[in-house]
Short mmCIF file of C-alpha atoms in Angstrom, two decimals:
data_model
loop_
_atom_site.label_atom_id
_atom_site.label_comp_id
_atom_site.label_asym_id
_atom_site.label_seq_id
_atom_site.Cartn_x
_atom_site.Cartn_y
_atom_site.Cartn_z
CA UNK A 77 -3.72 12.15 -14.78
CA UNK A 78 -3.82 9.90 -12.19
CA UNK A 79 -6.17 11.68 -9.92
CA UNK A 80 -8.50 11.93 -12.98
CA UNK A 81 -8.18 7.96 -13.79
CA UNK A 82 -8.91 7.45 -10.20
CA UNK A 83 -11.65 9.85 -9.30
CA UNK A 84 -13.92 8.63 -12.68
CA UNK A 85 -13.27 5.00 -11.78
CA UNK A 86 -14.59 5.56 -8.56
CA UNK A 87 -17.52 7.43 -9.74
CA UNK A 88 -18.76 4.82 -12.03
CA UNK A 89 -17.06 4.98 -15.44
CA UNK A 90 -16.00 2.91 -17.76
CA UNK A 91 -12.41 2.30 -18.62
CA UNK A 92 -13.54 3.28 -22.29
CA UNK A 93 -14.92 6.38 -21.18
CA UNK A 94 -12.20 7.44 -18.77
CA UNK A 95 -9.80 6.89 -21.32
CA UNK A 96 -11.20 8.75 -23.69
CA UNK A 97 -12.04 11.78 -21.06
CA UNK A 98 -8.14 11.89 -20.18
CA UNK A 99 -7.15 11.06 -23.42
CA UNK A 100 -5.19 8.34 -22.55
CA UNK A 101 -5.49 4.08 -24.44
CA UNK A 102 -7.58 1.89 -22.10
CA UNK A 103 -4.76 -0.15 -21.76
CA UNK A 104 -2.95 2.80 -19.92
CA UNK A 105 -6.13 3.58 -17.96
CA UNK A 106 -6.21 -0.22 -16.72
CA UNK A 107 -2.86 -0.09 -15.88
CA UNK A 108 -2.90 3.19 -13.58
CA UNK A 109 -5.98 1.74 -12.04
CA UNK A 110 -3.87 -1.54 -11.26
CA UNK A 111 -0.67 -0.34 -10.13
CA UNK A 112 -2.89 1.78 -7.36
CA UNK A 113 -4.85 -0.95 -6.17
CA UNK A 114 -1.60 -3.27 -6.13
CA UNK A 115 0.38 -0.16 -4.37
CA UNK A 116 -2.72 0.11 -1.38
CA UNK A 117 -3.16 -3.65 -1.51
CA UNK A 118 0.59 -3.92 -0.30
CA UNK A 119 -0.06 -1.34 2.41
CA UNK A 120 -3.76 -3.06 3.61
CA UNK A 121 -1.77 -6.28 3.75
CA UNK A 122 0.97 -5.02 6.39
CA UNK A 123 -1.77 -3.09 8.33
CA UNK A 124 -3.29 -6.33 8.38
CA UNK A 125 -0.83 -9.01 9.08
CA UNK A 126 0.62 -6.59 11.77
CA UNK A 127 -2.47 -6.16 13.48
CA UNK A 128 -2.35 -2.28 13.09
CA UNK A 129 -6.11 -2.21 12.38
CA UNK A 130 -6.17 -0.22 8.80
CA UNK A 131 -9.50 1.46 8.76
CA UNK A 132 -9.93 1.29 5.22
CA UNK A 133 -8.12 0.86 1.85
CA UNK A 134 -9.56 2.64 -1.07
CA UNK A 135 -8.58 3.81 -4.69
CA UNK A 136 -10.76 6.85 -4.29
CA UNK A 137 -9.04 10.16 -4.43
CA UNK A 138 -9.18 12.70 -1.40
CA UNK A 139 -9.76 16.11 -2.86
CA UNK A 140 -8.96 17.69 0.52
CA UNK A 141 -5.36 16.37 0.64
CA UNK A 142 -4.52 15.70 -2.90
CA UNK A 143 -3.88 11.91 -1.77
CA UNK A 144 -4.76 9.83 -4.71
CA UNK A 145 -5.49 6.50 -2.78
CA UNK A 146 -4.60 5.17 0.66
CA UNK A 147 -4.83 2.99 3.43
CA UNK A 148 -5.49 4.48 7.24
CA UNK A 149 -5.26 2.47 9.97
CA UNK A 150 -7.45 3.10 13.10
CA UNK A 151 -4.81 2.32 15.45
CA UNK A 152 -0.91 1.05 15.58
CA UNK A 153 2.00 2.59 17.89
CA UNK A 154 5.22 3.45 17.20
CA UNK A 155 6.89 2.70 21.09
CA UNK A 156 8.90 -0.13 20.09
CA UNK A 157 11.46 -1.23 17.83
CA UNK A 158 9.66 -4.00 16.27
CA UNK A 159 6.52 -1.50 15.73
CA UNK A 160 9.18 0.65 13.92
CA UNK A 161 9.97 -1.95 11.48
CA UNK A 162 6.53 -3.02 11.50
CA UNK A 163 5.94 0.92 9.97
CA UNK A 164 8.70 0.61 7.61
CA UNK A 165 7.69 -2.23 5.92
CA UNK A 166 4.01 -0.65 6.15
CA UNK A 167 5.52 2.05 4.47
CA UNK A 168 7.39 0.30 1.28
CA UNK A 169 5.25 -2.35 1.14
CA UNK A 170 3.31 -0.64 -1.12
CA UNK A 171 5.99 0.33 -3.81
CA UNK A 172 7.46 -3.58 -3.81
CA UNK A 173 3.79 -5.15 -4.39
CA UNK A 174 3.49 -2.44 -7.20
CA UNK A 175 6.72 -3.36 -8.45
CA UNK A 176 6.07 -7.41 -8.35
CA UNK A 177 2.68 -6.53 -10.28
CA UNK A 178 4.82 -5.20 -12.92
CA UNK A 179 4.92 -1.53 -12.41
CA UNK A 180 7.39 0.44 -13.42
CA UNK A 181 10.65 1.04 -11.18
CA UNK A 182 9.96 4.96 -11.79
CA UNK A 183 6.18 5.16 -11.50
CA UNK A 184 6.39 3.13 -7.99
CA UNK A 185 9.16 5.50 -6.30
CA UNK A 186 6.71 8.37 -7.83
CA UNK A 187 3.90 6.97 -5.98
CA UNK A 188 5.74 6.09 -2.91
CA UNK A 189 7.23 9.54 -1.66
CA UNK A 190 5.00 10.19 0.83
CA UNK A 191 6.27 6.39 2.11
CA UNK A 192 9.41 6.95 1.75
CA UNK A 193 9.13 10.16 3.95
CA UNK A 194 7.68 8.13 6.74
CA UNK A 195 9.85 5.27 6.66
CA UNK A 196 12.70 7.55 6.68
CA UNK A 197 11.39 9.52 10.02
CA UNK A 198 10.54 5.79 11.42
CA UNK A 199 13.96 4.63 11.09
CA UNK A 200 15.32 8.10 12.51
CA UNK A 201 13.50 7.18 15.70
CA UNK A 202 14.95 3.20 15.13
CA UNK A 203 18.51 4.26 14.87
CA UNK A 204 18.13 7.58 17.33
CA UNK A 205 18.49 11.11 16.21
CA UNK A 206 22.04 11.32 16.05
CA UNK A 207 22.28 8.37 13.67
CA UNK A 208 25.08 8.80 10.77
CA UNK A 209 24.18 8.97 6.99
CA UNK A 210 25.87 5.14 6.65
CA UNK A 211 23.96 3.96 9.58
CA UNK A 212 20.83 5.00 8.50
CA UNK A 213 21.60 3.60 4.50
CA UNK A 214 22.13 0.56 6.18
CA UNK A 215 18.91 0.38 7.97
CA UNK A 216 16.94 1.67 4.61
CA UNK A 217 18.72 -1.05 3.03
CA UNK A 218 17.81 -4.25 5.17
CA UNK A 219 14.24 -2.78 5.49
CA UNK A 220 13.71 -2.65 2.02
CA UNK A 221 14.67 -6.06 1.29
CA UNK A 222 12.53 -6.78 4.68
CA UNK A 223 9.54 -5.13 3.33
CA UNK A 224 10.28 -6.92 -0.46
CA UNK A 225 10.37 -10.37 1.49
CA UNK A 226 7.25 -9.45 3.52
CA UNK A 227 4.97 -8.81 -0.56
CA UNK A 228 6.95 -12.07 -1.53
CA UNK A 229 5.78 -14.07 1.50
CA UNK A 230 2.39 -12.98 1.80
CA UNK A 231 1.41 -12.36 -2.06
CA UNK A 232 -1.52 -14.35 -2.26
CA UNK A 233 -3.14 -11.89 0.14
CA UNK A 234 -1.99 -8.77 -1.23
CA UNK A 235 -3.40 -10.28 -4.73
CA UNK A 236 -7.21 -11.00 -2.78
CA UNK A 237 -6.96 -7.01 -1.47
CA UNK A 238 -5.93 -5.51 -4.96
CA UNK A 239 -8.40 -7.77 -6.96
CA UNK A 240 -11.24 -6.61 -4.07
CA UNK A 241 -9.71 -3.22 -4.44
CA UNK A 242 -10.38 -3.11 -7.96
CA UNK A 243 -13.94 -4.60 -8.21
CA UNK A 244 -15.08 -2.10 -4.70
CA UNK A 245 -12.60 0.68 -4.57
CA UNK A 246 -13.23 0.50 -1.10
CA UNK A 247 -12.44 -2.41 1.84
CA UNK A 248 -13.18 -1.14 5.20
CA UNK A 249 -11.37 -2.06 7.94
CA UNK A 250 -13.93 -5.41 8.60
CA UNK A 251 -13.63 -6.59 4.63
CA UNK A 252 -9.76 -6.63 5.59
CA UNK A 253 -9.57 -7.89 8.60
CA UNK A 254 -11.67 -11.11 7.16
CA UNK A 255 -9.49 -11.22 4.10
CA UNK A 256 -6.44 -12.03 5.90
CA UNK A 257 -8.64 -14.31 8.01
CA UNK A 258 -9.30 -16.22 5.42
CA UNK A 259 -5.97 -15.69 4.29
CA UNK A 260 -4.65 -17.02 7.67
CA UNK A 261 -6.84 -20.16 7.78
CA UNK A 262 -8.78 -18.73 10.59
CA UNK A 263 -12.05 -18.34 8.33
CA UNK A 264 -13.65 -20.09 5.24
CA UNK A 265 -15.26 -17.95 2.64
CA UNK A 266 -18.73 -18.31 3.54
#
């Protein structure tokens, strides 16, 4: 349902008339189309504030790979420990700004699989391949709070990329870059 909420909102209709093509309230329809901009806004923010360059942020589904919405980013390693935690709290950063927007616990960890995949190879490669069960919990643990910290601290700029989100479906990598300008004090508005 998702996918279908998405890929009419991106084509143009109305929340009346998406709701009524997937049979779902409007109210449920708005809230599907917020949770996914909050989710990506999280996500653009890191990519952001990190300086990993995200390419674009969009709420428009990819029928080649099923992905509903997303943020790429054109470029960002993964050679040192801080850009391994930089990745993990890439990674949840979505779910936790979904879940201070007032998602639901379960509809966030349903949207964030494919995050929590990553996250869990990126701190694989932060605690080394032979890394123990408890050592890796204990990693997953501090980065989570680490990555809920991270929406907390910068929510005013994860709120500017969802709102945008939500009005464009779309914020390439230059529309991103000068919302955390702004965000940052570097740039004004105009």
């Amino acid at each position: 349902i998702q996918k279908n909420v998405l890929t009419l909102r991106a084509g143009g209709a109305s929340t009346a008339e998406i709701a009524k093509r997937v049979g779902l309230s409007a109210r449920t329809v708005q809230r599907i189309a917020r949770a996914t901009a909050y989710h990506e806004a999280g996500h653009a923010a890191a990519g952001a504030i990190f300086n990993q360059n995200p390419d674009f942020a969009t709420l428009m589904p990819d029928p080649k790979t099923n992905i509903l919405a997303e943020v790429t980013r054109m470029d960002h390693d993964l050679d040192s420990k801080k850009a391994l935690k930089e990745e993990i709290i890439f990674c949840y950063a979505g779910q936790y700004a979904e879940l201070r927007a007032g998602s639901s616990a379960r509809r966030a960890k349903l949207g964030a699989t494919t995050d929590d995949e990553t996250a869990k190879g990126s701190m694989l490669r932060l605690c080394g391949e032979d890394a123990n069960e408890e050592a890796l919990s204990t990693i997953e643990k501090e980065m989570r709070v680490t990555a809920s910290e991270f929406v907390d601290e910068h929510w005013a700029l994860v709120e500017r990329i969802a709102t945008e989100l939500l009005e464009r479906t779309t914020l390439v990598w230059e529309e991103l870059d000068g919302l955390r300008a702004i965000y940052q004090g570097e740039k004004t508005e105009d």
